[in-house]
CSV table of C-alpha atoms and ligand atoms in Angstrom, one decimal:
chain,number,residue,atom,x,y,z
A,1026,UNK,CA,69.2,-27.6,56.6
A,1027,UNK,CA,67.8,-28.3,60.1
A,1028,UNK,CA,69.6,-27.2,63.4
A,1029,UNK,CA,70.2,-29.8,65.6
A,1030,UNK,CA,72.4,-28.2,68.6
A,1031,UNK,CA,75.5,-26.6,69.1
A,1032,UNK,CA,78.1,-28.3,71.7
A,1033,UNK,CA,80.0,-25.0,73.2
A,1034,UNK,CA,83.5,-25.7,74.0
A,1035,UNK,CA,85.6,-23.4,76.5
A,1036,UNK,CA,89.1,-23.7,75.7
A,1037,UNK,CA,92.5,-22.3,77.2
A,1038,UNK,CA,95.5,-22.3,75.2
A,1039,UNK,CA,98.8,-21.0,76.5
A,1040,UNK,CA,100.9,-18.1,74.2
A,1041,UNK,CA,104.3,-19.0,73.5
A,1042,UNK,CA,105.1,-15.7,75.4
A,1043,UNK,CA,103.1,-13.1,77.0
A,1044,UNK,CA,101.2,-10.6,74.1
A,1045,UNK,CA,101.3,-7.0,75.7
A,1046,UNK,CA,98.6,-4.8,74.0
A,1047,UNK,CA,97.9,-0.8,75.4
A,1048,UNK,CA,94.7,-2.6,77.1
A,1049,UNK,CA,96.5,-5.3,78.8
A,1050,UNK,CA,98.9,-8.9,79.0
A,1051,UNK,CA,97.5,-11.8,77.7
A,1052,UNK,CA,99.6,-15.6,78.8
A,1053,UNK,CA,97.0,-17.6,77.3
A,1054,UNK,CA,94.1,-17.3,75.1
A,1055,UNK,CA,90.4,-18.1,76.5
A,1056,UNK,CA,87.9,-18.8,73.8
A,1057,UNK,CA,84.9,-20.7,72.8
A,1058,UNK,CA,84.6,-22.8,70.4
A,1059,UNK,CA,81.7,-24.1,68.5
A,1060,UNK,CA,80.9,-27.3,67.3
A,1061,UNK,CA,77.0,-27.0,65.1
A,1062,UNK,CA,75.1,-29.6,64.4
A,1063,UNK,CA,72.4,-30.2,61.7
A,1064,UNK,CA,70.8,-32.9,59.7
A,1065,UNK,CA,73.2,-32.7,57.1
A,1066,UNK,CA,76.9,-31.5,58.6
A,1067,UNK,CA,78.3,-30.5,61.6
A,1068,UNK,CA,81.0,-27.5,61.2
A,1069,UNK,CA,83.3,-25.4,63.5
A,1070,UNK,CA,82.8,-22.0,64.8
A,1071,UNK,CA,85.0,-19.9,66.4
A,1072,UNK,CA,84.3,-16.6,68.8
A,1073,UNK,CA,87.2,-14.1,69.2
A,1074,UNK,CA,85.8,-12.6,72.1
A,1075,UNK,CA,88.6,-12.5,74.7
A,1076,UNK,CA,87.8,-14.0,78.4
A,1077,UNK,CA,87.8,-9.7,79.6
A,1078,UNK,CA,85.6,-7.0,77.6
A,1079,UNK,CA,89.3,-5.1,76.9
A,1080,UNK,CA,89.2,-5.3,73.2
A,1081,UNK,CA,85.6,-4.7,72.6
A,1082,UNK,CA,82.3,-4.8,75.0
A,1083,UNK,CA,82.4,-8.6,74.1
A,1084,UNK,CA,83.8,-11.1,76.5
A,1085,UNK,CA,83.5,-15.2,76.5
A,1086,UNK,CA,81.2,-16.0,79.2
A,1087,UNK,CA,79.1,-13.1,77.6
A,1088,UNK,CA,79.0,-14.8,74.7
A,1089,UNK,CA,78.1,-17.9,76.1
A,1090,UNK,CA,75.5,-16.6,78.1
A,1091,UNK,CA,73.5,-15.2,74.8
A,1092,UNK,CA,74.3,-18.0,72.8
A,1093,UNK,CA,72.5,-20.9,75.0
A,1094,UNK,CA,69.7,-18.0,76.1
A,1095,UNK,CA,69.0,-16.8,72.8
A,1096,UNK,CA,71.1,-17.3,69.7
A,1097,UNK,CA,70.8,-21.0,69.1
A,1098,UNK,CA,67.3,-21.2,70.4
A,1099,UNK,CA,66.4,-18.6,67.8
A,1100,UNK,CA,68.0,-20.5,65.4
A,1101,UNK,CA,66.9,-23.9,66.1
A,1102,UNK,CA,63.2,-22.5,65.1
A,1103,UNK,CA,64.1,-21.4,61.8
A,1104,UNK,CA,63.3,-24.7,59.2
A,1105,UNK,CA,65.0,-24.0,55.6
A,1106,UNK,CA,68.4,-22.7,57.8
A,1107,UNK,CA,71.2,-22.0,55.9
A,1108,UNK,CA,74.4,-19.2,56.5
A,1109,UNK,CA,72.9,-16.4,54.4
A,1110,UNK,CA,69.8,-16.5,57.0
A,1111,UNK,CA,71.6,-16.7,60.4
A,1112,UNK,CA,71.7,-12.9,60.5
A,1113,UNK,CA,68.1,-11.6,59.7
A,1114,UNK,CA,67.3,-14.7,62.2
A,1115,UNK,CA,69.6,-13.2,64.5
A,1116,UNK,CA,68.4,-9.1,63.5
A,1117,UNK,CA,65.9,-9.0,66.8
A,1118,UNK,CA,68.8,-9.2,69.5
A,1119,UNK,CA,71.0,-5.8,69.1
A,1120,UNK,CA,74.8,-6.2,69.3
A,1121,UNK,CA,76.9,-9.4,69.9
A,1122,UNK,CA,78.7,-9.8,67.0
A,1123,UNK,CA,81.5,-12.3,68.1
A,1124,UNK,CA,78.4,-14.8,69.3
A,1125,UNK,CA,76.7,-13.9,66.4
A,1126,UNK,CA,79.9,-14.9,63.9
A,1127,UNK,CA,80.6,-17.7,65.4
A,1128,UNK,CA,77.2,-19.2,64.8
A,1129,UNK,CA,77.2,-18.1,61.5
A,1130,UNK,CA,80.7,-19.2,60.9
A,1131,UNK,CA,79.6,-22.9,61.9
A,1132,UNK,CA,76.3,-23.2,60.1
A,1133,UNK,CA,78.2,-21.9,56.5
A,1134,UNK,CA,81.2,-24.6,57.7
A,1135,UNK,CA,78.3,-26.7,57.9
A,1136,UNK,CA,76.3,-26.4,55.0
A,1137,UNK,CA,80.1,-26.1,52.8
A,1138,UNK,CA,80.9,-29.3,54.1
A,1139,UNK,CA,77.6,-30.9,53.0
A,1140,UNK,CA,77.8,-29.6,49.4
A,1141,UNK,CA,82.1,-30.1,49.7
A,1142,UNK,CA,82.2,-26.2,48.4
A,1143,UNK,CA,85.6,-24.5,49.9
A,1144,UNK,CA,85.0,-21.3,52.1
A,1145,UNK,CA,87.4,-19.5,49.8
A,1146,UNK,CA,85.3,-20.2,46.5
A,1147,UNK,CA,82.0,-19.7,48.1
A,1148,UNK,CA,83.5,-15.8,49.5
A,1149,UNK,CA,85.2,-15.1,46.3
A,1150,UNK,CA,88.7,-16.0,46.5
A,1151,UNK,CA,91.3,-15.4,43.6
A,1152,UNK,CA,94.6,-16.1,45.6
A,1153,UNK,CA,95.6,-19.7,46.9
A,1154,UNK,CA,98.3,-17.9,49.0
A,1155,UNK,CA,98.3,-14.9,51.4
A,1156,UNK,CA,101.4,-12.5,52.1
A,1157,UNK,CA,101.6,-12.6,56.2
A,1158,UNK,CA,102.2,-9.7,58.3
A,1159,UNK,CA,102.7,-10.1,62.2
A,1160,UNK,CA,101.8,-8.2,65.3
A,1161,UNK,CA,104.3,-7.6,67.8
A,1162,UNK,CA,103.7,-6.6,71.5
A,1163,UNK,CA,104.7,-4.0,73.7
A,1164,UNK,CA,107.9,-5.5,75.3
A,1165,UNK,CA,109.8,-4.1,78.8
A,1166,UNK,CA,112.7,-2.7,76.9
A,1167,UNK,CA,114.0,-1.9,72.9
A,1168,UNK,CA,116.4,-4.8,72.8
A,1169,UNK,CA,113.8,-6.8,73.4
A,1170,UNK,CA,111.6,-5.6,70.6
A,1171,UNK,CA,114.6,-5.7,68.2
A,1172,UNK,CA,115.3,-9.3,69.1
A,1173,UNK,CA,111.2,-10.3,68.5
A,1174,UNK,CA,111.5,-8.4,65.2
A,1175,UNK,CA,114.6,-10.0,64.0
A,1176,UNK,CA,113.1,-13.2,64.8
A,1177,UNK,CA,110.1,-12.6,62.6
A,1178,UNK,CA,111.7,-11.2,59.7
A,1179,UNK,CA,113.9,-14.3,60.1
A,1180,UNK,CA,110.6,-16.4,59.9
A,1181,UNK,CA,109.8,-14.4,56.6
A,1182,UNK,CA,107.4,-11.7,57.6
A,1183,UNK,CA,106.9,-9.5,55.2
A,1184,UNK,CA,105.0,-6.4,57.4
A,1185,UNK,CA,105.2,-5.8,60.8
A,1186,UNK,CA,102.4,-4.0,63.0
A,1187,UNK,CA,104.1,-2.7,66.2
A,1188,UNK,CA,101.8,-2.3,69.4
A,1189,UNK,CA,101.9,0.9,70.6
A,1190,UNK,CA,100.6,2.9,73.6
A,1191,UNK,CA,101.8,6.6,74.9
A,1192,UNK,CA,105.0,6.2,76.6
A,1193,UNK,CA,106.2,3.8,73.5
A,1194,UNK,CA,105.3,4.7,70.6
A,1195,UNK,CA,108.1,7.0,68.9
A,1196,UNK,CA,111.2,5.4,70.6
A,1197,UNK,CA,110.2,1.5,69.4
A,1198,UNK,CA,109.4,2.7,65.7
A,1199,UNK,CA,112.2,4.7,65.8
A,1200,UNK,CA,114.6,1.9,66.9
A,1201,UNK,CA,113.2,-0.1,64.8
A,1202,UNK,CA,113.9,1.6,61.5
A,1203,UNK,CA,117.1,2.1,62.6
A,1204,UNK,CA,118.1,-1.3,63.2
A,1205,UNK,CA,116.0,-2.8,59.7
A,1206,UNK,CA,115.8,-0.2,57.6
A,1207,UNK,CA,113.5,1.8,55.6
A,1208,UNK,CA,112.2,-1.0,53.5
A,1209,UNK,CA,110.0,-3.0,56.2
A,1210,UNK,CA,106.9,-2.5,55.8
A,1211,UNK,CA,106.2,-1.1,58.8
A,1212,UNK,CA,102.9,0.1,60.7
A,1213,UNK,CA,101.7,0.4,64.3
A,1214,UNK,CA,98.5,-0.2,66.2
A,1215,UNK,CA,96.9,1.6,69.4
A,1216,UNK,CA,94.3,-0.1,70.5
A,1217,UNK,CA,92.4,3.2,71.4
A,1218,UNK,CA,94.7,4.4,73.7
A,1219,UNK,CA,94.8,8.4,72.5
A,1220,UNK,CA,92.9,11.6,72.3
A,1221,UNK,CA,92.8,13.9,69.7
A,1222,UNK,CA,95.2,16.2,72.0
A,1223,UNK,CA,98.0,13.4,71.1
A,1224,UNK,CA,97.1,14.9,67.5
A,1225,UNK,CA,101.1,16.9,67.5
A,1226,UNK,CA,102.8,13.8,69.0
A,1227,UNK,CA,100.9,11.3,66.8
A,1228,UNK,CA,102.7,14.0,63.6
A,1229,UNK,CA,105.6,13.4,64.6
A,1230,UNK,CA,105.3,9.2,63.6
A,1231,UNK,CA,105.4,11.0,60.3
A,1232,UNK,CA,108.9,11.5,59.9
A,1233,UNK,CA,108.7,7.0,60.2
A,1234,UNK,CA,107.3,6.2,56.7
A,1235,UNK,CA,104.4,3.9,58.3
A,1236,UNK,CA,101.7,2.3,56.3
A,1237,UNK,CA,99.5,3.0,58.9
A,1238,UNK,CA,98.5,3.9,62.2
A,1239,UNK,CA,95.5,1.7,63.5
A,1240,UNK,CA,92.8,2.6,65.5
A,1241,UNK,CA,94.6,5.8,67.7
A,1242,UNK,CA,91.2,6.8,69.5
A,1243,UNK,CA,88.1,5.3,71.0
A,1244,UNK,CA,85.6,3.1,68.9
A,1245,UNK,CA,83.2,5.5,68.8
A,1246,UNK,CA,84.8,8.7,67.8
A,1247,UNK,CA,84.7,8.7,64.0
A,1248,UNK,CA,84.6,12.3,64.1
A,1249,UNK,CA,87.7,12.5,66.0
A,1250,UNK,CA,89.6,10.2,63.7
A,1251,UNK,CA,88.6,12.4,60.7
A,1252,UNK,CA,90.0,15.5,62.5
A,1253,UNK,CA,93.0,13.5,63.2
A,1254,UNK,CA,93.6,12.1,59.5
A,1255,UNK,CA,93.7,16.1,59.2
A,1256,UNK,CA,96.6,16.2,61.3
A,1257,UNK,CA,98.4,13.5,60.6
A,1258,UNK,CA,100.6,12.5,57.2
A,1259,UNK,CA,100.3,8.5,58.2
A,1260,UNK,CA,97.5,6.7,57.0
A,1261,UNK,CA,94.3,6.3,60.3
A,1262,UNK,CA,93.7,3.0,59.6
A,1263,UNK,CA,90.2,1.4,61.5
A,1264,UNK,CA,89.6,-1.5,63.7
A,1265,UNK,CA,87.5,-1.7,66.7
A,1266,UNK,CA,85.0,1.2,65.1
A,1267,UNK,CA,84.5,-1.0,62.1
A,1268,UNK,CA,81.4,-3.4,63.3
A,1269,UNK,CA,79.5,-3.7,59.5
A,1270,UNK,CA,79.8,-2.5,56.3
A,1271,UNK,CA,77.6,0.3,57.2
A,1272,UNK,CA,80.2,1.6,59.9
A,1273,UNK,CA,82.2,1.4,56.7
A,1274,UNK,CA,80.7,3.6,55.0
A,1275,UNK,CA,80.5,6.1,57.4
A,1276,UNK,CA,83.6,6.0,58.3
A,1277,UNK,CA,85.3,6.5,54.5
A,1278,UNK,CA,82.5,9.1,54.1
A,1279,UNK,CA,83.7,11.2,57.0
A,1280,UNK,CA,87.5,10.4,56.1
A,1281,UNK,CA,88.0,8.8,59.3
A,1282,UNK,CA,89.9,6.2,57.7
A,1283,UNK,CA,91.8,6.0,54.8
A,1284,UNK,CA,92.0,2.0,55.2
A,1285,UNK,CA,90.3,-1.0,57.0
A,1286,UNK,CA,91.0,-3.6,59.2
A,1287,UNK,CA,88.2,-6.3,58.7
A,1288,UNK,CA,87.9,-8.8,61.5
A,1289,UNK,CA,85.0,-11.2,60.5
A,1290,UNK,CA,84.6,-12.2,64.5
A,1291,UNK,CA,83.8,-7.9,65.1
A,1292,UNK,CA,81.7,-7.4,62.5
A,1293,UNK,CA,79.3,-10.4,63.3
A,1294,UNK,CA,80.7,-12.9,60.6
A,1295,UNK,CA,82.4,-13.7,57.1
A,1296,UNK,CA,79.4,-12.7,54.9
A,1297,UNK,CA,79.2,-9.2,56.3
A,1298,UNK,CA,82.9,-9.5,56.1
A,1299,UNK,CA,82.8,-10.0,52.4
A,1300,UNK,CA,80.7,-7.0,52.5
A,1301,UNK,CA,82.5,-4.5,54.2
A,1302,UNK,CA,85.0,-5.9,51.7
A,1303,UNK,CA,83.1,-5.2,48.8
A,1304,UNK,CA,82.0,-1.1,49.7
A,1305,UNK,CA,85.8,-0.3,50.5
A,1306,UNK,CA,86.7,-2.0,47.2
A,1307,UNK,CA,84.5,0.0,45.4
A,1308,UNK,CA,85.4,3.4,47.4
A,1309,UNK,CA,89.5,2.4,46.2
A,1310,UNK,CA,90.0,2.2,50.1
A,1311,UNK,CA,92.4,-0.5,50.7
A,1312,UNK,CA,91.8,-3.5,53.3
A,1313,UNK,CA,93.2,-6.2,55.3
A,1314,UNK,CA,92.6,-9.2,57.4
A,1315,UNK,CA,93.0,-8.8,61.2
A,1316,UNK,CA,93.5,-11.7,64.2
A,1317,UNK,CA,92.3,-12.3,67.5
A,1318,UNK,CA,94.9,-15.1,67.9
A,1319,UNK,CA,92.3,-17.6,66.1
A,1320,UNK,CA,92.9,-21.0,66.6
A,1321,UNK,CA,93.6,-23.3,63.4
A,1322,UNK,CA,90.0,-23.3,62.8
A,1323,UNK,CA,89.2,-19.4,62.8
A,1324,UNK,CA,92.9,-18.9,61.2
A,1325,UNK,CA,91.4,-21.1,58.5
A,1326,UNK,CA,88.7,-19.2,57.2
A,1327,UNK,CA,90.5,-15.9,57.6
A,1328,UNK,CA,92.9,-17.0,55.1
A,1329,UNK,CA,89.6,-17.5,52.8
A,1330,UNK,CA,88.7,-14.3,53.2
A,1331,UNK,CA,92.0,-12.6,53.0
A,1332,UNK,CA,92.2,-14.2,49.6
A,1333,UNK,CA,89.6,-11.9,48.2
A,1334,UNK,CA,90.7,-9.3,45.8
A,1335,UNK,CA,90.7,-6.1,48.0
A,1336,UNK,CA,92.9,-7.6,50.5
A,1337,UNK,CA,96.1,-5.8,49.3
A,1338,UNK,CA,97.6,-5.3,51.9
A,1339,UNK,CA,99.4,-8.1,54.4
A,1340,UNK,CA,97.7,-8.9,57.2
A,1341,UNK,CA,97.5,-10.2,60.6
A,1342,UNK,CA,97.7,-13.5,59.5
A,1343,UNK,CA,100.3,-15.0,61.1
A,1344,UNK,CA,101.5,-18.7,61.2
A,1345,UNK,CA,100.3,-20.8,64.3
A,1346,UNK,CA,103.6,-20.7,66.3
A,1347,UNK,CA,103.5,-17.2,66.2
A,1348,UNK,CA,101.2,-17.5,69.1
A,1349,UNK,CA,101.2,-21.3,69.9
A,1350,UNK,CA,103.5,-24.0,70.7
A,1351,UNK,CA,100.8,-26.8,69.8
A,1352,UNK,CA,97.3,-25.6,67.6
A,1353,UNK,CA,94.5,-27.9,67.6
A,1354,UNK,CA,94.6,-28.0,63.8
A,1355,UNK,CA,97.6,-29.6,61.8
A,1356,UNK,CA,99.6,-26.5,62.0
A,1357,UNK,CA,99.6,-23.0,59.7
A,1358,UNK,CA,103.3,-22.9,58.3
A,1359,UNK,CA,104.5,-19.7,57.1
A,1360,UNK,CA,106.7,-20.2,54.0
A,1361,UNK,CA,108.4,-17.2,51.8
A,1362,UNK,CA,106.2,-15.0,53.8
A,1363,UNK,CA,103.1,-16.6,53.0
A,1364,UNK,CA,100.3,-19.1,54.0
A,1365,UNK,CA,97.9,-21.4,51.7
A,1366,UNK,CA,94.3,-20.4,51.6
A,1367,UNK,CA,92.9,-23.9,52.7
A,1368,UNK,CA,90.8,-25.9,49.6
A,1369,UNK,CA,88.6,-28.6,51.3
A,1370,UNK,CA,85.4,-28.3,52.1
A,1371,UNK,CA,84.3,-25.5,54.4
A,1372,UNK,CA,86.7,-24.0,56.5
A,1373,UNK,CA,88.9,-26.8,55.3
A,1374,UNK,CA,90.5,-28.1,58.1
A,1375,UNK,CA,89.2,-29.9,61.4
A,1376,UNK,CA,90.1,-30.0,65.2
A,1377,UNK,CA,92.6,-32.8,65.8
A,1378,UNK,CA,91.0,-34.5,68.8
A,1379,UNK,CA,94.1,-35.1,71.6
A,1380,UNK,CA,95.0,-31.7,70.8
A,1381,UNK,CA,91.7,-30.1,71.5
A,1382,UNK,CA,90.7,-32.2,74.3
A,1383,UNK,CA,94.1,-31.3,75.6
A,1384,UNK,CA,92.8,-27.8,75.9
A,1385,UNK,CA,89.6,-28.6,76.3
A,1386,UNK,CA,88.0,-26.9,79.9
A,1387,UNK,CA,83.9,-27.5,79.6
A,1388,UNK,CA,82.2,-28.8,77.0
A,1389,UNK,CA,78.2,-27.8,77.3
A,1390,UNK,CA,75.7,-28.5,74.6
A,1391,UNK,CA,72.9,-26.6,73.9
A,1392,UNK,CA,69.8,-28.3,73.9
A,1393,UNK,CA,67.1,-26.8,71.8
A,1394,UNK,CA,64.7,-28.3,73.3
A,1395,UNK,CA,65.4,-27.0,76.3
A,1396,UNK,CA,63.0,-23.9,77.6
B,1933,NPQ,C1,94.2,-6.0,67.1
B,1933,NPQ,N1,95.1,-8.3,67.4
B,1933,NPQ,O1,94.5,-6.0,65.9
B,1933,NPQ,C2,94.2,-7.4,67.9
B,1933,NPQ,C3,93.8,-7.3,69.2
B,1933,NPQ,C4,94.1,-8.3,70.2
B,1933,NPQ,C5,96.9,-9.6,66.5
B,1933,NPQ,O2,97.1,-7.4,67.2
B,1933,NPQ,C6,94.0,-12.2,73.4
B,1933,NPQ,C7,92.9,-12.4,72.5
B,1933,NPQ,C8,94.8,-11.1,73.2
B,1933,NPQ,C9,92.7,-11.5,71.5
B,1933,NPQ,C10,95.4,-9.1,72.1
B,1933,NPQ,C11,96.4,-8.3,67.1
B,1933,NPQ,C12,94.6,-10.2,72.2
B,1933,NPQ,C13,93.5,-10.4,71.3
B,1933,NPQ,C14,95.1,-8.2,71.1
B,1933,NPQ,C15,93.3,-9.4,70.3
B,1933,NPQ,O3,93.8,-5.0,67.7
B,1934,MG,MG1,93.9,-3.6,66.0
């Protein structure tokens, strides 16, 4: 396969309601999207970088910028392309994993496509369906929280992460095992937003039954999360400190976590994905599939890879009106509290054109030939 250019798309899609997160409020979602070309297929990529470095040191015009400077150039050189060499193509330039999975997640959609293999076959599926959990913001007030929970359990959620930050964090969970009971399966997530001097108030989540508490401390303070898995009875959980499968492996060795959150936009794509997959499997250490508020087309090949055996647990995998009115795929439906794992070719599912154009900002291709 042969590299012929990649048309970047900058698209805006408004949240059905604002997603409050310890890091900030987010109205609509700002994200690229990429459309790769080759001699054989096009397919869709997707980056998950948000339009502010909040989450990660990532950010879309960041992305953008290293993409047309470097990452597609690079690319467009290599003859005999396929997805299994976009990373040692990409090896030289240091970091930028969301630019670096999207690429990659359009050249595999792309070469799929020309050989009509299904994403979920090709990673290693052995689900067609995937139990979905949902992620719930921080909200102004409790009511409020137990109205958005009520509604999701309603829509057939079967887990439910609750953002949390200090100043709500005991009070929500609190409430809301109160108000559902001790059979939701019920964890919450931090976003980084405590020291290791929370360590006594973080204990007393204990007395909550939660699956998990994800991410508590910065991204780089493995060490810190081990102590605190010392101190703590709930599961640490890792996401923004898991960026490859050797982070991985560090962190299980250390006992910073006890389970992972794999995001295949962080960790630079699905195939590195499918290996951070494989090394917990094989250390017993339970994972899930996180979101970045994909659109159709990243929601897609999640749902591959969350079909993969070690995927035990639900994840953030939600059904496109969680997040948006109109989604520029035919829409993800949850039903009994799961989604299909796509079967056509590649990603298995396309952009629907009014819909994207309707969200559509800039378009810009990438010329190879450009200098
Ligand atoms: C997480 N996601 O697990 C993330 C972080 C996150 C579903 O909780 C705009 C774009 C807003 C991406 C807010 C979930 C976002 C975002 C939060 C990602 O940590
Ligand atoms: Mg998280």
């Amino acid at each position: 396969m042969k590299l012929t250019g990649v048309e970047l798309r900058h698209i805006e899609m408004p949240l059905v309601a604002p997603f409050r997160t310890s890091f900030g409020t987010s109205t609509s979602r700002t994200a690229l999207l990429l459309r790769v070309v080759t001699d054989e297929a096009e397919g869709w990529g997707e980056c998950v970088a948000m339009a502010d470095p909040l989450y990660s040191s990532e950010y879309v015009a960041g992305c953008a910028d290293v993409l047309r400077r470097f990452l597609v150039p690079a690319l467009t050189r290599a003859d005999r392309l396929d997805a299994n060499a976009v990373a040692s193509v990409l090896a030289p330039f240091h970091g930028h994993r969301m630019a670096k999975a999207a690429l990659e997640m359009g050249v595999l959609d792309a070469e799929l496509r020309a050989e009509g293999r299904p994403l979920a076959r090709e990673l290693g599926a052995v689900r067609n369906r995937v139990a979905c959990g949902v992620s719930v913001g921080i909200m102004d007030s409790v009511p409020e929280l137990l109205d958005s929970v009520a509604g999701y359990l309603d829509a057939g959620y079967v887990r439910v992460k609750l953002k949390i930050e200090p100043g709500w964090d005991l009070e929500p969970v609190r409430a809301v095992r109160e108000r559902f009971g001790d059979d939701v399966a019920l964890q919450v997530d931090a976003n980084t937003a405590y020291t290791l001097a929370d360590a006594h108030h973080l204990a007393r989540l204990d007395a909550y039954d939660l699956l998990l508490i994800e991410q508590p401390l910065p991204e780089d303070d493995l060490l810190g999360h081990a102590r605190l898995a010392r101190e703590i009875r709930t599961p640490v959980c890792l996401d923004e400190s898991i960026t490859s499968a050797r982070a991985a492996v560090d962190a299980i060795g250390l006992g910073a976590c006890a389970i992972v959150n794999i995001k295949p936009g962080r960790v630079g794509g699905y195939l590195e994905a499918r290996r951070i997959h494989d090394v917990c499997l094989a250390h017993k250490v339970p994972v899930w599939c996180g979101g970045m508020l994909e659109t159709g087309l990243g929601r897609a090949a999640n749902l591959a890879l969350a079909a993969l055996p070690g995927f035990t647990l639900p994840g953030d995998t939600s059904g496109s009106d969680r997040y948006y009115r109109t989604d520029i795929t035919e829409p993800f439906i949850v039903s009994d509290g799961h989604l299909s794992v796509p079967t056509g070719p590649g990603i298995g599912v396309e952009p629907l054109a009014a819909e994207l154009d309707a969200v559509t900002r800039h378009i810009e291709w990438i010329d190879p030939a450009a200098p």
